[in-house]
PDB file of C-alpha atoms in Angstrom:
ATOM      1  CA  UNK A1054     -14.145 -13.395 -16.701  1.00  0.00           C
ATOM      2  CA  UNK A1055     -14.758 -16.721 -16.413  1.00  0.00           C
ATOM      3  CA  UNK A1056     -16.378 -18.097 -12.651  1.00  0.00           C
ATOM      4  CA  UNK A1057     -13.302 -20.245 -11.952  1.00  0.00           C
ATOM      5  CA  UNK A1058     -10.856 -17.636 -12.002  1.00  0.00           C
ATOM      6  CA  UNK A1059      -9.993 -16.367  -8.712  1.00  0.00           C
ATOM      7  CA  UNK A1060     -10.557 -12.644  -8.600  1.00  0.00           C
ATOM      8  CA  UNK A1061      -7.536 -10.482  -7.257  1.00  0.00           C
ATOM      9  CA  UNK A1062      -6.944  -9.623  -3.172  1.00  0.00           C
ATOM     10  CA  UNK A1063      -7.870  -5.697  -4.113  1.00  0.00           C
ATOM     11  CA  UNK A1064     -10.795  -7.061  -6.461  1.00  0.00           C
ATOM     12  CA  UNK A1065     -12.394  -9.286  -4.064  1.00  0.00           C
ATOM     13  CA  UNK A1066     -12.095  -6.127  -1.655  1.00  0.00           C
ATOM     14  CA  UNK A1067     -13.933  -3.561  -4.418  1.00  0.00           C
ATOM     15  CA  UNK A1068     -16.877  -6.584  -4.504  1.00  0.00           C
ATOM     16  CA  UNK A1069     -17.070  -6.454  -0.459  1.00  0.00           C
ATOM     17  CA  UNK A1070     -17.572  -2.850  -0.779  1.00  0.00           C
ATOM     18  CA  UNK A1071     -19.959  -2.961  -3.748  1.00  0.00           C
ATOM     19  CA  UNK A1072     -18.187  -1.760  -5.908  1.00  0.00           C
ATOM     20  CA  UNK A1073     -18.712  -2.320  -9.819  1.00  0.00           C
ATOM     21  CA  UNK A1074     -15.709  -4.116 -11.465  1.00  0.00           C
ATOM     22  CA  UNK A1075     -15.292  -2.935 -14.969  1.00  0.00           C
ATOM     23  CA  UNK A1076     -12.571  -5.174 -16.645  1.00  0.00           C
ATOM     24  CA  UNK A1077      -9.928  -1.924 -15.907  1.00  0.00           C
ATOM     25  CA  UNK A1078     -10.643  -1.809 -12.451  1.00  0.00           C
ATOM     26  CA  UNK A1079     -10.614  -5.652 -12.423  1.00  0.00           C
ATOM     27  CA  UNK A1080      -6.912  -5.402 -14.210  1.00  0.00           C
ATOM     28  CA  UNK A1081      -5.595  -2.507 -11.989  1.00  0.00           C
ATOM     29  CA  UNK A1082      -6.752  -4.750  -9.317  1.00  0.00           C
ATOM     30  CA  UNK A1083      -5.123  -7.651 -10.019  1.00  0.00           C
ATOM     31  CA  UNK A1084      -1.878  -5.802 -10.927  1.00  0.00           C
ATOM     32  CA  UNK A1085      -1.971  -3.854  -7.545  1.00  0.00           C
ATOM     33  CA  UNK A1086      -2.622  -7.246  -5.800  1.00  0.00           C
ATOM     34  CA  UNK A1087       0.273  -9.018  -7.682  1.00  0.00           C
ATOM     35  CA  UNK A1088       3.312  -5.193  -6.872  1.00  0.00           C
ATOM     36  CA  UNK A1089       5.694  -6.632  -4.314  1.00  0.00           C
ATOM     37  CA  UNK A1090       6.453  -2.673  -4.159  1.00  0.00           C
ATOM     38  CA  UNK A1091       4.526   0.479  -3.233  1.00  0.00           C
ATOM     39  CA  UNK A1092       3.910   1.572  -6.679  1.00  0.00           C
ATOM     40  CA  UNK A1093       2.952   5.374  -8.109  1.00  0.00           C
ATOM     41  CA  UNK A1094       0.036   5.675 -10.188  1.00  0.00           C
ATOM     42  CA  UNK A1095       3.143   6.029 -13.576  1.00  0.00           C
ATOM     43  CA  UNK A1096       4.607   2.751 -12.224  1.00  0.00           C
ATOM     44  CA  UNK A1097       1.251   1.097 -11.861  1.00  0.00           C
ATOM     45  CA  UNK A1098       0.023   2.552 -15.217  1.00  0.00           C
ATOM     46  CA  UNK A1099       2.998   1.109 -17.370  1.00  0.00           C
ATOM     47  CA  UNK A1100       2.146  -2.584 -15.727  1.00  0.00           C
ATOM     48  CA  UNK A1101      -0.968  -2.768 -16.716  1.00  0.00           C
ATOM     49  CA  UNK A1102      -0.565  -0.948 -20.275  1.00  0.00           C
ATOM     50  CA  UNK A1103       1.310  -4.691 -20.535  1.00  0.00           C
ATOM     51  CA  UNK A1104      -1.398  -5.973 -19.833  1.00  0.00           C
ATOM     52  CA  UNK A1105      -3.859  -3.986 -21.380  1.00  0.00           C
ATOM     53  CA  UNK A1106      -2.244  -1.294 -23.380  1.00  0.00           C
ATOM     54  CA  UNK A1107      -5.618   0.381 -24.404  1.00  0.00           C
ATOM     55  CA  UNK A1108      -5.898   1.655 -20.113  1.00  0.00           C
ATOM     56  CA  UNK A1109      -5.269   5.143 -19.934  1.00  0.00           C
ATOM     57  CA  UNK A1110      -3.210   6.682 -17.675  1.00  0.00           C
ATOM     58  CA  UNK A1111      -6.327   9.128 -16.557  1.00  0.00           C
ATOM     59  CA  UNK A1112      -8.414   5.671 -16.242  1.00  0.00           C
ATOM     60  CA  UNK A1113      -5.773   4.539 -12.995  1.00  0.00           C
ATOM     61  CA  UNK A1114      -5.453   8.061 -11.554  1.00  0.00           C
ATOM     62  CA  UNK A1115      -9.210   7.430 -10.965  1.00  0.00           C
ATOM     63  CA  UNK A1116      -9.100   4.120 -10.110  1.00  0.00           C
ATOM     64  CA  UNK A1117      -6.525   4.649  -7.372  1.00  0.00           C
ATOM     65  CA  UNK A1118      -8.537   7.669  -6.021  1.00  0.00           C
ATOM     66  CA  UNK A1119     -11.903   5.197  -5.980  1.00  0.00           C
ATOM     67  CA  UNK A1120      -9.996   2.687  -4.270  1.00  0.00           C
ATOM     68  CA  UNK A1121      -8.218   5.076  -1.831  1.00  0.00           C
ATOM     69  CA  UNK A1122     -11.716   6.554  -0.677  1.00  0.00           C
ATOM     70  CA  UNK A1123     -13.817   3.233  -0.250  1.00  0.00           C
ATOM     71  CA  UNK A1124     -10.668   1.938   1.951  1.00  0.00           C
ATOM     72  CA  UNK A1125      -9.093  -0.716  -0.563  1.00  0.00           C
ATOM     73  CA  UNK A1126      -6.106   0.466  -0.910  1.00  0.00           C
ATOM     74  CA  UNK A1127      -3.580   3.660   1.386  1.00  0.00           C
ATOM     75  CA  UNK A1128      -2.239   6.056  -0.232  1.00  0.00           C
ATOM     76  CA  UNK A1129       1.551   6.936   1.083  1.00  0.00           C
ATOM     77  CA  UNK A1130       4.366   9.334   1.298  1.00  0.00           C
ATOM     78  CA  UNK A1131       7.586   8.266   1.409  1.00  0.00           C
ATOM     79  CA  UNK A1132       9.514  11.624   1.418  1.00  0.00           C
ATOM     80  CA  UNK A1133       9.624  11.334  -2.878  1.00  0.00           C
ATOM     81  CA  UNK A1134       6.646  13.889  -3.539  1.00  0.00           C
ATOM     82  CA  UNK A1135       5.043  10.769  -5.666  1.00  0.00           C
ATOM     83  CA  UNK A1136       2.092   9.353  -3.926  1.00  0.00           C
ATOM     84  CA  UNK A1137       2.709   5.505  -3.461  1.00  0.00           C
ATOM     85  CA  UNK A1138       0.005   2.475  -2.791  1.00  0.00           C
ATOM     86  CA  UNK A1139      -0.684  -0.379  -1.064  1.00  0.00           C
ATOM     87  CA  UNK A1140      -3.114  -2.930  -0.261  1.00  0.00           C
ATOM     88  CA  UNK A1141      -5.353  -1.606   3.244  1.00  0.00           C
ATOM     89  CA  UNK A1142      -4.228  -4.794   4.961  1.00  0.00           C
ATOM     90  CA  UNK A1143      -5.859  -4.200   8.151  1.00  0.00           C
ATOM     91  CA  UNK A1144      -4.683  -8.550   9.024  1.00  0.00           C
ATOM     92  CA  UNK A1145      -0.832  -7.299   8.243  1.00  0.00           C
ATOM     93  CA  UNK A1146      -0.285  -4.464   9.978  1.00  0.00           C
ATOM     94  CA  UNK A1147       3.507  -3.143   9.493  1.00  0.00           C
ATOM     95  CA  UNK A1148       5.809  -0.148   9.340  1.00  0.00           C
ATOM     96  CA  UNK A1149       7.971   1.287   6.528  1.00  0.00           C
ATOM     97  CA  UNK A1150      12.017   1.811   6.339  1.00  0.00           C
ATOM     98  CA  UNK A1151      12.738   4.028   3.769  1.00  0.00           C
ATOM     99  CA  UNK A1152      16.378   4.199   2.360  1.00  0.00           C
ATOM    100  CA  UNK A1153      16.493   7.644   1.529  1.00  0.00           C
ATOM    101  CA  UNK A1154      19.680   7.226  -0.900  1.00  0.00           C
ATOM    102  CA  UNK A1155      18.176   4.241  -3.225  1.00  0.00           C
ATOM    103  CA  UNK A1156      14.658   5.079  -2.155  1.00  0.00           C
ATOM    104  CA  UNK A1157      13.631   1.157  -1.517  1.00  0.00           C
ATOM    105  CA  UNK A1158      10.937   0.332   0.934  1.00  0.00           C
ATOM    106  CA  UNK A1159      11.601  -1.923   3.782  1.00  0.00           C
ATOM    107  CA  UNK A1160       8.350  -3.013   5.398  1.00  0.00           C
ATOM    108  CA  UNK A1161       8.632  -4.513   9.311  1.00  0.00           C
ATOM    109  CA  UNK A1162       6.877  -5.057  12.259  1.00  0.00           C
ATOM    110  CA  UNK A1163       8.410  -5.056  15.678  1.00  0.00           C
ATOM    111  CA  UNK A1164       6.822  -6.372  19.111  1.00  0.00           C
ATOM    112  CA  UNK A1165       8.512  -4.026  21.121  1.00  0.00           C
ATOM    113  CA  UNK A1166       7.873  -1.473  19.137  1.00  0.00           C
ATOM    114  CA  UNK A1167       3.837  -2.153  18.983  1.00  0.00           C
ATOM    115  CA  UNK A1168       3.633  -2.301  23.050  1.00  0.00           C
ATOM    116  CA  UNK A1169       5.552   1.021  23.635  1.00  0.00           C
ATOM    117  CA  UNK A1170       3.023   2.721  21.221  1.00  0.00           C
ATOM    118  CA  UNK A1171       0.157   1.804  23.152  1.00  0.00           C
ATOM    119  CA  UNK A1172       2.259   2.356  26.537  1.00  0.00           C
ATOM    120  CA  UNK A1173       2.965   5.639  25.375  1.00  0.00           C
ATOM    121  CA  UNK A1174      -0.559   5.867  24.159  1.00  0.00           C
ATOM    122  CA  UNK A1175      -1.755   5.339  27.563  1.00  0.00           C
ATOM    123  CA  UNK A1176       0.421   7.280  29.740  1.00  0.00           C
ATOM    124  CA  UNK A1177      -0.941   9.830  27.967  1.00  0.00           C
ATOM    125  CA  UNK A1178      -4.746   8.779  28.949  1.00  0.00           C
ATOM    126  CA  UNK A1179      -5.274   7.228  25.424  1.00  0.00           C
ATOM    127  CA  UNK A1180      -6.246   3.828  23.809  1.00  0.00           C
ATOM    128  CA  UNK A1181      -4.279   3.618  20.393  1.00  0.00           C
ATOM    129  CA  UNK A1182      -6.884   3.095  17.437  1.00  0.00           C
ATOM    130  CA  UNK A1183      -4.985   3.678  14.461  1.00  0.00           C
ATOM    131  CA  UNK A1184      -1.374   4.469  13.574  1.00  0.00           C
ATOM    132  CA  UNK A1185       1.025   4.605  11.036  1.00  0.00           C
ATOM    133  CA  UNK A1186       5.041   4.843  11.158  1.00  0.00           C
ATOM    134  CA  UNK A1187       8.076   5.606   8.238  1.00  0.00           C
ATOM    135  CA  UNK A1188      11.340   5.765   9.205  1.00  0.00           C
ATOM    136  CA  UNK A1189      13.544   7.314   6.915  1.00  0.00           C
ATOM    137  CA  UNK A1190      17.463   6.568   7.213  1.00  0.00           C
ATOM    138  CA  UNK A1191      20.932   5.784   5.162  1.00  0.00           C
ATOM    139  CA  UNK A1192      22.628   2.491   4.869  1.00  0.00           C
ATOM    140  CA  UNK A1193      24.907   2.098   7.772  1.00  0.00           C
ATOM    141  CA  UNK A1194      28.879   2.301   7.001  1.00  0.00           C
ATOM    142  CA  UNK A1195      30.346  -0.568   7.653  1.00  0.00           C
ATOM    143  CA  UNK A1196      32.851   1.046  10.268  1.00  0.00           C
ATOM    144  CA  UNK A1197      29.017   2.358  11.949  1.00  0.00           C
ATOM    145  CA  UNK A1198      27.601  -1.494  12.342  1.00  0.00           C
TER     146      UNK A1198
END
């Protein structure tokens, strides 16, 4: 890869943590970094097969699980029994709305909502370190709005 080419958000993560970019990892990596979803290892595998269609399916499944365990990317459950993934964006922190009809993934953050976690975290005699939050729910009806 030429010097001059900007490596991917989830690439220039693996380099921070030492990892070794093979041009697969460097290609699931820049696909990952480019999903505007939370994509399944099948989902992410037929992106970059159009990319590079010699990338096994085997070759992302252990991809995803090096990247899950040096802290690149989360793994999540949206209810689906597929495991989905995003970025660790520890500068974006958000929550996820799942519509449990269509199965699309709202993310959001909410204010309120972040100060009555760590008010509820310390009526409890806690400091909040580390949480995560999915709602699941239905389009409203419109007679419901």
């Amino acid at each position: 890869m030429p010097d001059d080419v900007l490596e991917s958000r989830v690439a220039q993560l693996c380099i921070e943590k030492g990892l070794k970019m093979t041009e697969p990892r460097r290609i699931i990596a820049r696909v990952l970094s480019d999903a505007d979803d939370h994509p399944d290892v099948e989902a992410l595998h037929e992106r970059v097969r159009r990319v590079e269609p010699s990338i096994s399916i085997a070759t992302v499944y252990r991809t995803m699980k090096l990247f899950e365990e040096s802290d690149i990317v989360t793994k999540r459950d949206f209810g689906d029994g597929r495991a989905r993934y995003e970025e660790s964006k520890a500068e974006y922190h958000h929550h996820h709305l799942i519509d449990v009809t269509s199965g699309e993934v709202f993310e959001f953050y909410n204010e309120e909502l972040e100060q009555l976690k760590i008010r509820i975290a310390r009526e409890h005699g806690y400091k909040l370190v580390d949480h995560h939050l999915e709602l699941f729910g239905v389009p409203l009806a419109s007679d419901e709005e």
